mmCIF file of C-alpha atoms in Angstrom:
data_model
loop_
_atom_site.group_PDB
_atom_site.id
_atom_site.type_symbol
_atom_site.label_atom_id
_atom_site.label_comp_id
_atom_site.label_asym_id
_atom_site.label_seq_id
_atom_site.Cartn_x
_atom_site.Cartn_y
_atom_site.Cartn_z
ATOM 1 C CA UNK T 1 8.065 -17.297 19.352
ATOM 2 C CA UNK T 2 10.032 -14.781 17.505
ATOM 3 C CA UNK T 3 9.235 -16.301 13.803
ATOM 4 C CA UNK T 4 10.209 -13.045 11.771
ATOM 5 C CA UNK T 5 12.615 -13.076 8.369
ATOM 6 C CA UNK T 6 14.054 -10.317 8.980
ATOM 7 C CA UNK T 7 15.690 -8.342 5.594
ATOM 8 C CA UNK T 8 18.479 -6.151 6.421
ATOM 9 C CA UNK T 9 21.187 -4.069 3.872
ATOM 10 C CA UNK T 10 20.697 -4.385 0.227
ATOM 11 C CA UNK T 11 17.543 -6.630 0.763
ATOM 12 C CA UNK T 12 16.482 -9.500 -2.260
ATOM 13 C CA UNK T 13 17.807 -9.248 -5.515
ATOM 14 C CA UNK T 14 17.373 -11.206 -8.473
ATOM 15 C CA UNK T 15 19.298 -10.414 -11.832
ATOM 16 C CA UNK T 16 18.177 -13.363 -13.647
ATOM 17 C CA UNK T 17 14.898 -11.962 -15.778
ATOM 18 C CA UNK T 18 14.329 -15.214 -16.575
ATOM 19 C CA UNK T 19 13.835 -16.563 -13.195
ATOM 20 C CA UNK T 20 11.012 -15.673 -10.798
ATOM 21 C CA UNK T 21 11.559 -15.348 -7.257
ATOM 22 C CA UNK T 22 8.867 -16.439 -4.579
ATOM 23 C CA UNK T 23 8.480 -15.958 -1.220
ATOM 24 C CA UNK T 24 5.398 -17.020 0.178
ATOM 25 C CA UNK T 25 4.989 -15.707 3.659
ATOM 26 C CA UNK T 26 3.384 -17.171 6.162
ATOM 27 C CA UNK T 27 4.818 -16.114 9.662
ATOM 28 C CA UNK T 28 5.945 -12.463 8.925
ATOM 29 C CA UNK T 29 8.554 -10.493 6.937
ATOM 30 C CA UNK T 30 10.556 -7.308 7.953
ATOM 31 C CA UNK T 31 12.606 -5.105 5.454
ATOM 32 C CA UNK T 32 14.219 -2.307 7.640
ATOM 33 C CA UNK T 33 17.484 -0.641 7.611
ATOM 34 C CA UNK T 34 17.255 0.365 3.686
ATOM 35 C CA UNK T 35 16.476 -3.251 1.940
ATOM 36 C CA UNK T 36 14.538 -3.763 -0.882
ATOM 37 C CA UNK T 37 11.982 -6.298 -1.362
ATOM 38 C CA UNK T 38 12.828 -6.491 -5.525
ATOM 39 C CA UNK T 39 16.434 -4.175 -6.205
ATOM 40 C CA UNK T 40 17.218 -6.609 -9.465
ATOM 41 C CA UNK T 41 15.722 -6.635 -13.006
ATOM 42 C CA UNK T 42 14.690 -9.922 -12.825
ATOM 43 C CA UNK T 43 10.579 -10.667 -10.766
ATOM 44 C CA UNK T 44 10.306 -10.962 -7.294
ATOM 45 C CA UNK T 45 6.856 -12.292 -5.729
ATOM 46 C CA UNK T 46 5.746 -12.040 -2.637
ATOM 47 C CA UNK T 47 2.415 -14.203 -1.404
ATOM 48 C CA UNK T 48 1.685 -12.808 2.099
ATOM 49 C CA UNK T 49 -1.107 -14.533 4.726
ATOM 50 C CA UNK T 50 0.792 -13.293 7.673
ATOM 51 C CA UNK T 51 2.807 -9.767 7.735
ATOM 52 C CA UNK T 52 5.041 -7.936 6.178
ATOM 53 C CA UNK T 53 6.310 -4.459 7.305
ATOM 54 C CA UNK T 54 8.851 -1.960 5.878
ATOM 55 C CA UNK T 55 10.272 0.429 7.887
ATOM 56 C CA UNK T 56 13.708 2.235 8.586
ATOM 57 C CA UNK T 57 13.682 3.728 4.416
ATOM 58 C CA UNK T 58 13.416 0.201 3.534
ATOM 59 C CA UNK T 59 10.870 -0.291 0.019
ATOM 60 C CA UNK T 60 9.023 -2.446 -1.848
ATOM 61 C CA UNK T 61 11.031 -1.771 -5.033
ATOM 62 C CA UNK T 62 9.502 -3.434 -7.872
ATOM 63 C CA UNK T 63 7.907 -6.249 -6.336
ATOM 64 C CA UNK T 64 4.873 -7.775 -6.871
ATOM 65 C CA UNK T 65 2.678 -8.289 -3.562
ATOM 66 C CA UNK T 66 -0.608 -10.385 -3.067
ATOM 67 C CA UNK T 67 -1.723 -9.601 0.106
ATOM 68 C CA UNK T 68 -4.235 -11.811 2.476
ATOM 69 C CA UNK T 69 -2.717 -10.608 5.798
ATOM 70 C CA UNK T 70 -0.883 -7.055 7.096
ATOM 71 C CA UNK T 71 1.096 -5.152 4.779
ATOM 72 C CA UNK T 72 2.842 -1.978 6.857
ATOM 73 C CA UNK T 73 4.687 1.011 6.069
ATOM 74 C CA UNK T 74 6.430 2.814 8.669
ATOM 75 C CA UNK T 75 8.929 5.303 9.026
ATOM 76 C CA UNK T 76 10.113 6.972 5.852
ATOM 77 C CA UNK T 77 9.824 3.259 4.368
ATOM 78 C CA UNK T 78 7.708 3.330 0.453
ATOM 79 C CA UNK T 79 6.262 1.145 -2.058
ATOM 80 C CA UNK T 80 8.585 1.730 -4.644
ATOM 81 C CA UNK T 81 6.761 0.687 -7.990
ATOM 82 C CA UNK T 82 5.712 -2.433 -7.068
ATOM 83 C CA UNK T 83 2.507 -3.908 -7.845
ATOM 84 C CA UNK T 84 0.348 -4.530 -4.779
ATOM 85 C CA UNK T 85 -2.837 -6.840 -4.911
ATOM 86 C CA UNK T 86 -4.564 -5.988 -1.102
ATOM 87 C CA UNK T 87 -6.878 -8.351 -0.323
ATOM 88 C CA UNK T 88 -6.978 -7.671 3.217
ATOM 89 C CA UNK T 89 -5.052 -4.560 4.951
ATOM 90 C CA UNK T 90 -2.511 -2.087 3.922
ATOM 91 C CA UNK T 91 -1.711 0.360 6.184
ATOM 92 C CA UNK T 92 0.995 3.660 5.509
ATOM 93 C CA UNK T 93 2.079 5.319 8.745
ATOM 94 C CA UNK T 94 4.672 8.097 9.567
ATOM 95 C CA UNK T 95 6.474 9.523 6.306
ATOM 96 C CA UNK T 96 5.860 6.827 4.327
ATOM 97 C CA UNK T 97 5.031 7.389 0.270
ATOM 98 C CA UNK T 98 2.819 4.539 -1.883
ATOM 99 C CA UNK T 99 5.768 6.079 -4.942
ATOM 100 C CA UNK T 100 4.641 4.938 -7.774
ATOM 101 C CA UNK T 101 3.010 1.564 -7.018
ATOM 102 C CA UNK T 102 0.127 0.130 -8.596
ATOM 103 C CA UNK T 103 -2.380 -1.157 -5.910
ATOM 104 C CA UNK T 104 -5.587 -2.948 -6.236
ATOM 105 C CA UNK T 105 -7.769 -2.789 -3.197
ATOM 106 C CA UNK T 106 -10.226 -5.660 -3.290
ATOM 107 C CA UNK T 107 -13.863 -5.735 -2.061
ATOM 108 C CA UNK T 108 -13.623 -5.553 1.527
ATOM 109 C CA UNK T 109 -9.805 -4.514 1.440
ATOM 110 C CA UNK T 110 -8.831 -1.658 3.341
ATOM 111 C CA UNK T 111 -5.899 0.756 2.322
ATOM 112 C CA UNK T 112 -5.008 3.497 4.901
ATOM 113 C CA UNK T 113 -2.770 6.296 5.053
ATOM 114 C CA UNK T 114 -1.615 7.594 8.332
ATOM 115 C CA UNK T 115 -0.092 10.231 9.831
ATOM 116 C CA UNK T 116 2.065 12.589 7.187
ATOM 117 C CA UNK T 117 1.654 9.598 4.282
ATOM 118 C CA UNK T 118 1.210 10.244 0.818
ATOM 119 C CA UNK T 119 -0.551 8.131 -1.985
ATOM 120 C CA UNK T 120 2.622 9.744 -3.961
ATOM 121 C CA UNK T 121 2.142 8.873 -7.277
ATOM 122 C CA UNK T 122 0.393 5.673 -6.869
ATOM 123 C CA UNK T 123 -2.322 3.989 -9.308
ATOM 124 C CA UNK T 124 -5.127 2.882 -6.961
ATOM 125 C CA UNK T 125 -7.845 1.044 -8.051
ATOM 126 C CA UNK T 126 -10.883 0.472 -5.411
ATOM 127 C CA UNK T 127 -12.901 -2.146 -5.412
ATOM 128 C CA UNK T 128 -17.105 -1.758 -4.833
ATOM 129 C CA UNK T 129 -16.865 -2.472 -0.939
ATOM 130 C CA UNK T 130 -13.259 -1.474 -0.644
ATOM 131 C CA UNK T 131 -12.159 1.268 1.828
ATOM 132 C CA UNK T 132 -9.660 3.750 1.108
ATOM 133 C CA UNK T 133 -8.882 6.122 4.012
ATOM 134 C CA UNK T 134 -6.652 8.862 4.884
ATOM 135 C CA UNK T 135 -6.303 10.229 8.226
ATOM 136 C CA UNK T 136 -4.510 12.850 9.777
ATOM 137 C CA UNK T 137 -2.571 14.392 7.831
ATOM 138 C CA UNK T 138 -1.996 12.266 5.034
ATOM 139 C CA UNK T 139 -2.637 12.948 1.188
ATOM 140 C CA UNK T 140 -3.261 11.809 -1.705
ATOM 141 C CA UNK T 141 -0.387 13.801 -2.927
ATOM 142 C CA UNK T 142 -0.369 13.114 -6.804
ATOM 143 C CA UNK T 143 -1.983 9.517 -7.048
ATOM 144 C CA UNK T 144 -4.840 8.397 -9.239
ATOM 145 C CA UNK T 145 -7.611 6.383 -7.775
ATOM 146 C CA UNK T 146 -10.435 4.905 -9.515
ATOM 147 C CA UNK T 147 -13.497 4.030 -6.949
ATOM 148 C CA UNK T 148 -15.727 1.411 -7.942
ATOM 149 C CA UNK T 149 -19.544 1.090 -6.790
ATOM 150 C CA UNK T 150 -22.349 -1.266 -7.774
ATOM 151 C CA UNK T 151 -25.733 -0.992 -6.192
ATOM 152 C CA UNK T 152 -25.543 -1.065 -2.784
ATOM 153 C CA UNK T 153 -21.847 -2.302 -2.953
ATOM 154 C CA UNK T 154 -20.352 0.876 -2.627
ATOM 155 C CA UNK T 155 -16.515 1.749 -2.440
ATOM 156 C CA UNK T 156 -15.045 4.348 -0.052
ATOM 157 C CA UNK T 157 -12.324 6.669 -0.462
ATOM 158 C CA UNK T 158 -12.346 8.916 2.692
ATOM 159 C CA UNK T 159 -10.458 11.775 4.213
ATOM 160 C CA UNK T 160 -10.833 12.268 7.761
ATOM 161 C CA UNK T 161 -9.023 14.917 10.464
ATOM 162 C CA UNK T 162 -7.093 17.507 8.164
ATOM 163 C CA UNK T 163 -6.262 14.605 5.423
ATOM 164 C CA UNK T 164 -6.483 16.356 2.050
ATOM 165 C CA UNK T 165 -6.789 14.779 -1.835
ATOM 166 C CA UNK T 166 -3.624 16.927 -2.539
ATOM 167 C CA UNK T 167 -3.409 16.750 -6.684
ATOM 168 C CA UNK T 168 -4.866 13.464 -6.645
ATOM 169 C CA UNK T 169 -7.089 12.268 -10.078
ATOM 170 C CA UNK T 170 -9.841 10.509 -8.448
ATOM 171 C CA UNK T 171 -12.742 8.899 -10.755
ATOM 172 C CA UNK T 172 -15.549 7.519 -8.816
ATOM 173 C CA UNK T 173 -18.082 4.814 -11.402
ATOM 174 C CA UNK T 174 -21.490 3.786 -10.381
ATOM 175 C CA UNK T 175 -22.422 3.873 -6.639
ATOM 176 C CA UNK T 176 -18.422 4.656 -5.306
ATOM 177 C CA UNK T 177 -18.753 7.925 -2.717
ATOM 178 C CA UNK T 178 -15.982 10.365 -1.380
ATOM 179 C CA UNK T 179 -15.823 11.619 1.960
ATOM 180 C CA UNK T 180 -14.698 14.250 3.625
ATOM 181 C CA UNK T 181 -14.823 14.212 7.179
ATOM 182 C CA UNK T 182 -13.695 17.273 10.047
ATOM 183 C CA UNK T 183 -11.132 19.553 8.365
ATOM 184 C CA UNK T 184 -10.444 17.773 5.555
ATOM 185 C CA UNK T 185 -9.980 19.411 1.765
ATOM 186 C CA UNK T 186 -10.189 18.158 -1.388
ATOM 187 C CA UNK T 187 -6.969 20.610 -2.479
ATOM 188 C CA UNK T 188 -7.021 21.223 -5.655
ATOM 189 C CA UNK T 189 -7.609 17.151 -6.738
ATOM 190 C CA UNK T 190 -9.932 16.613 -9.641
#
């Protein structure tokens, strides 16, 4: 079965600040062709357990995302500013950008950047047993990410292939580690 909303054009909009939007998503979402998942002043809210994917430029705008399924990026598609709570998997492939969105990766929650990604100039905040990766060539282009640790609950961020942290701020606390893996750099990231 084909049981896909699919979001094409301008995407949702809601100009009543007022009013909260919901969509709670439970088969899967698409946004491609240039649609935004919040293009209005007013809150848009998105509770996924299935998919959602952006691709084709498409963004997240300024929506707010809890995650408990598959949240994908593809082709030049970004996160906008939205706020992003991943509780599962978030995954940016191709030329995709996390802009300027504020993401929580949970314990167990992985976050991946593929290909040519960026992190842009996301706020990341990593959970003890939360993975952050970045393969490829991805970066962390200007983002800040805070890596949590506790014990033997330790958070990930890692760079693998020729993945670099770009200008990235990253601030590990307690037990968090950083890797870098094959050709990976750290750039000039502090």
């Amino acid at each position: 079965a084909n049981d896909f909303f699919i979001v094409n054009g301008a995407g949702v909009t809601n100009h009543n600040v007022g009013a909260t939007q919901t969509f709670n998503v439970n088969l899967g979402m698409v946004f491609q062709n240039s649609s935004s998942a919040s293009n209005g002043p007013g809150l848009v809210i998105y509770n996924n357990s299935s998919s959602i994917a952006f691709a084709d430029s498409s963004t997240a705008g300024s929506a707010t995302i809890t995650n408990n399924g598959d949240v994908e990026f593809n082709t030049l598609s970004g996160a906008g500013s939205a706020t992003i709570a991943n509780n599962a998997v978030v995954n940016f492939n191709d030329a995709t950008s996390a802009g300027s969105a504020h993401i929580t990766n949970a314990s167990t929650a992985t976050l991946t950047f593929n290909s040519t990604s960026s992190a842009g100039t996301a706020t990341i905040a990593n959970a003890a047993l939360g993975t952050v990766t970045f393969n490829n060539t991805a970066t962390a282009g200007s983002a800040t990410i805070t890596n949590a640790g506790t014990g033997v609950s330790i958070g990930f961020v890692i760079f693998n292939n020729s993945a670099n942290a770009g200008s990235s701020i990253i601030t590990n606390s307690g037990t968090a580690a950083i890797m870098f893996n094959n050709s990976s750099s750290a750039g000039s990231s502090t």
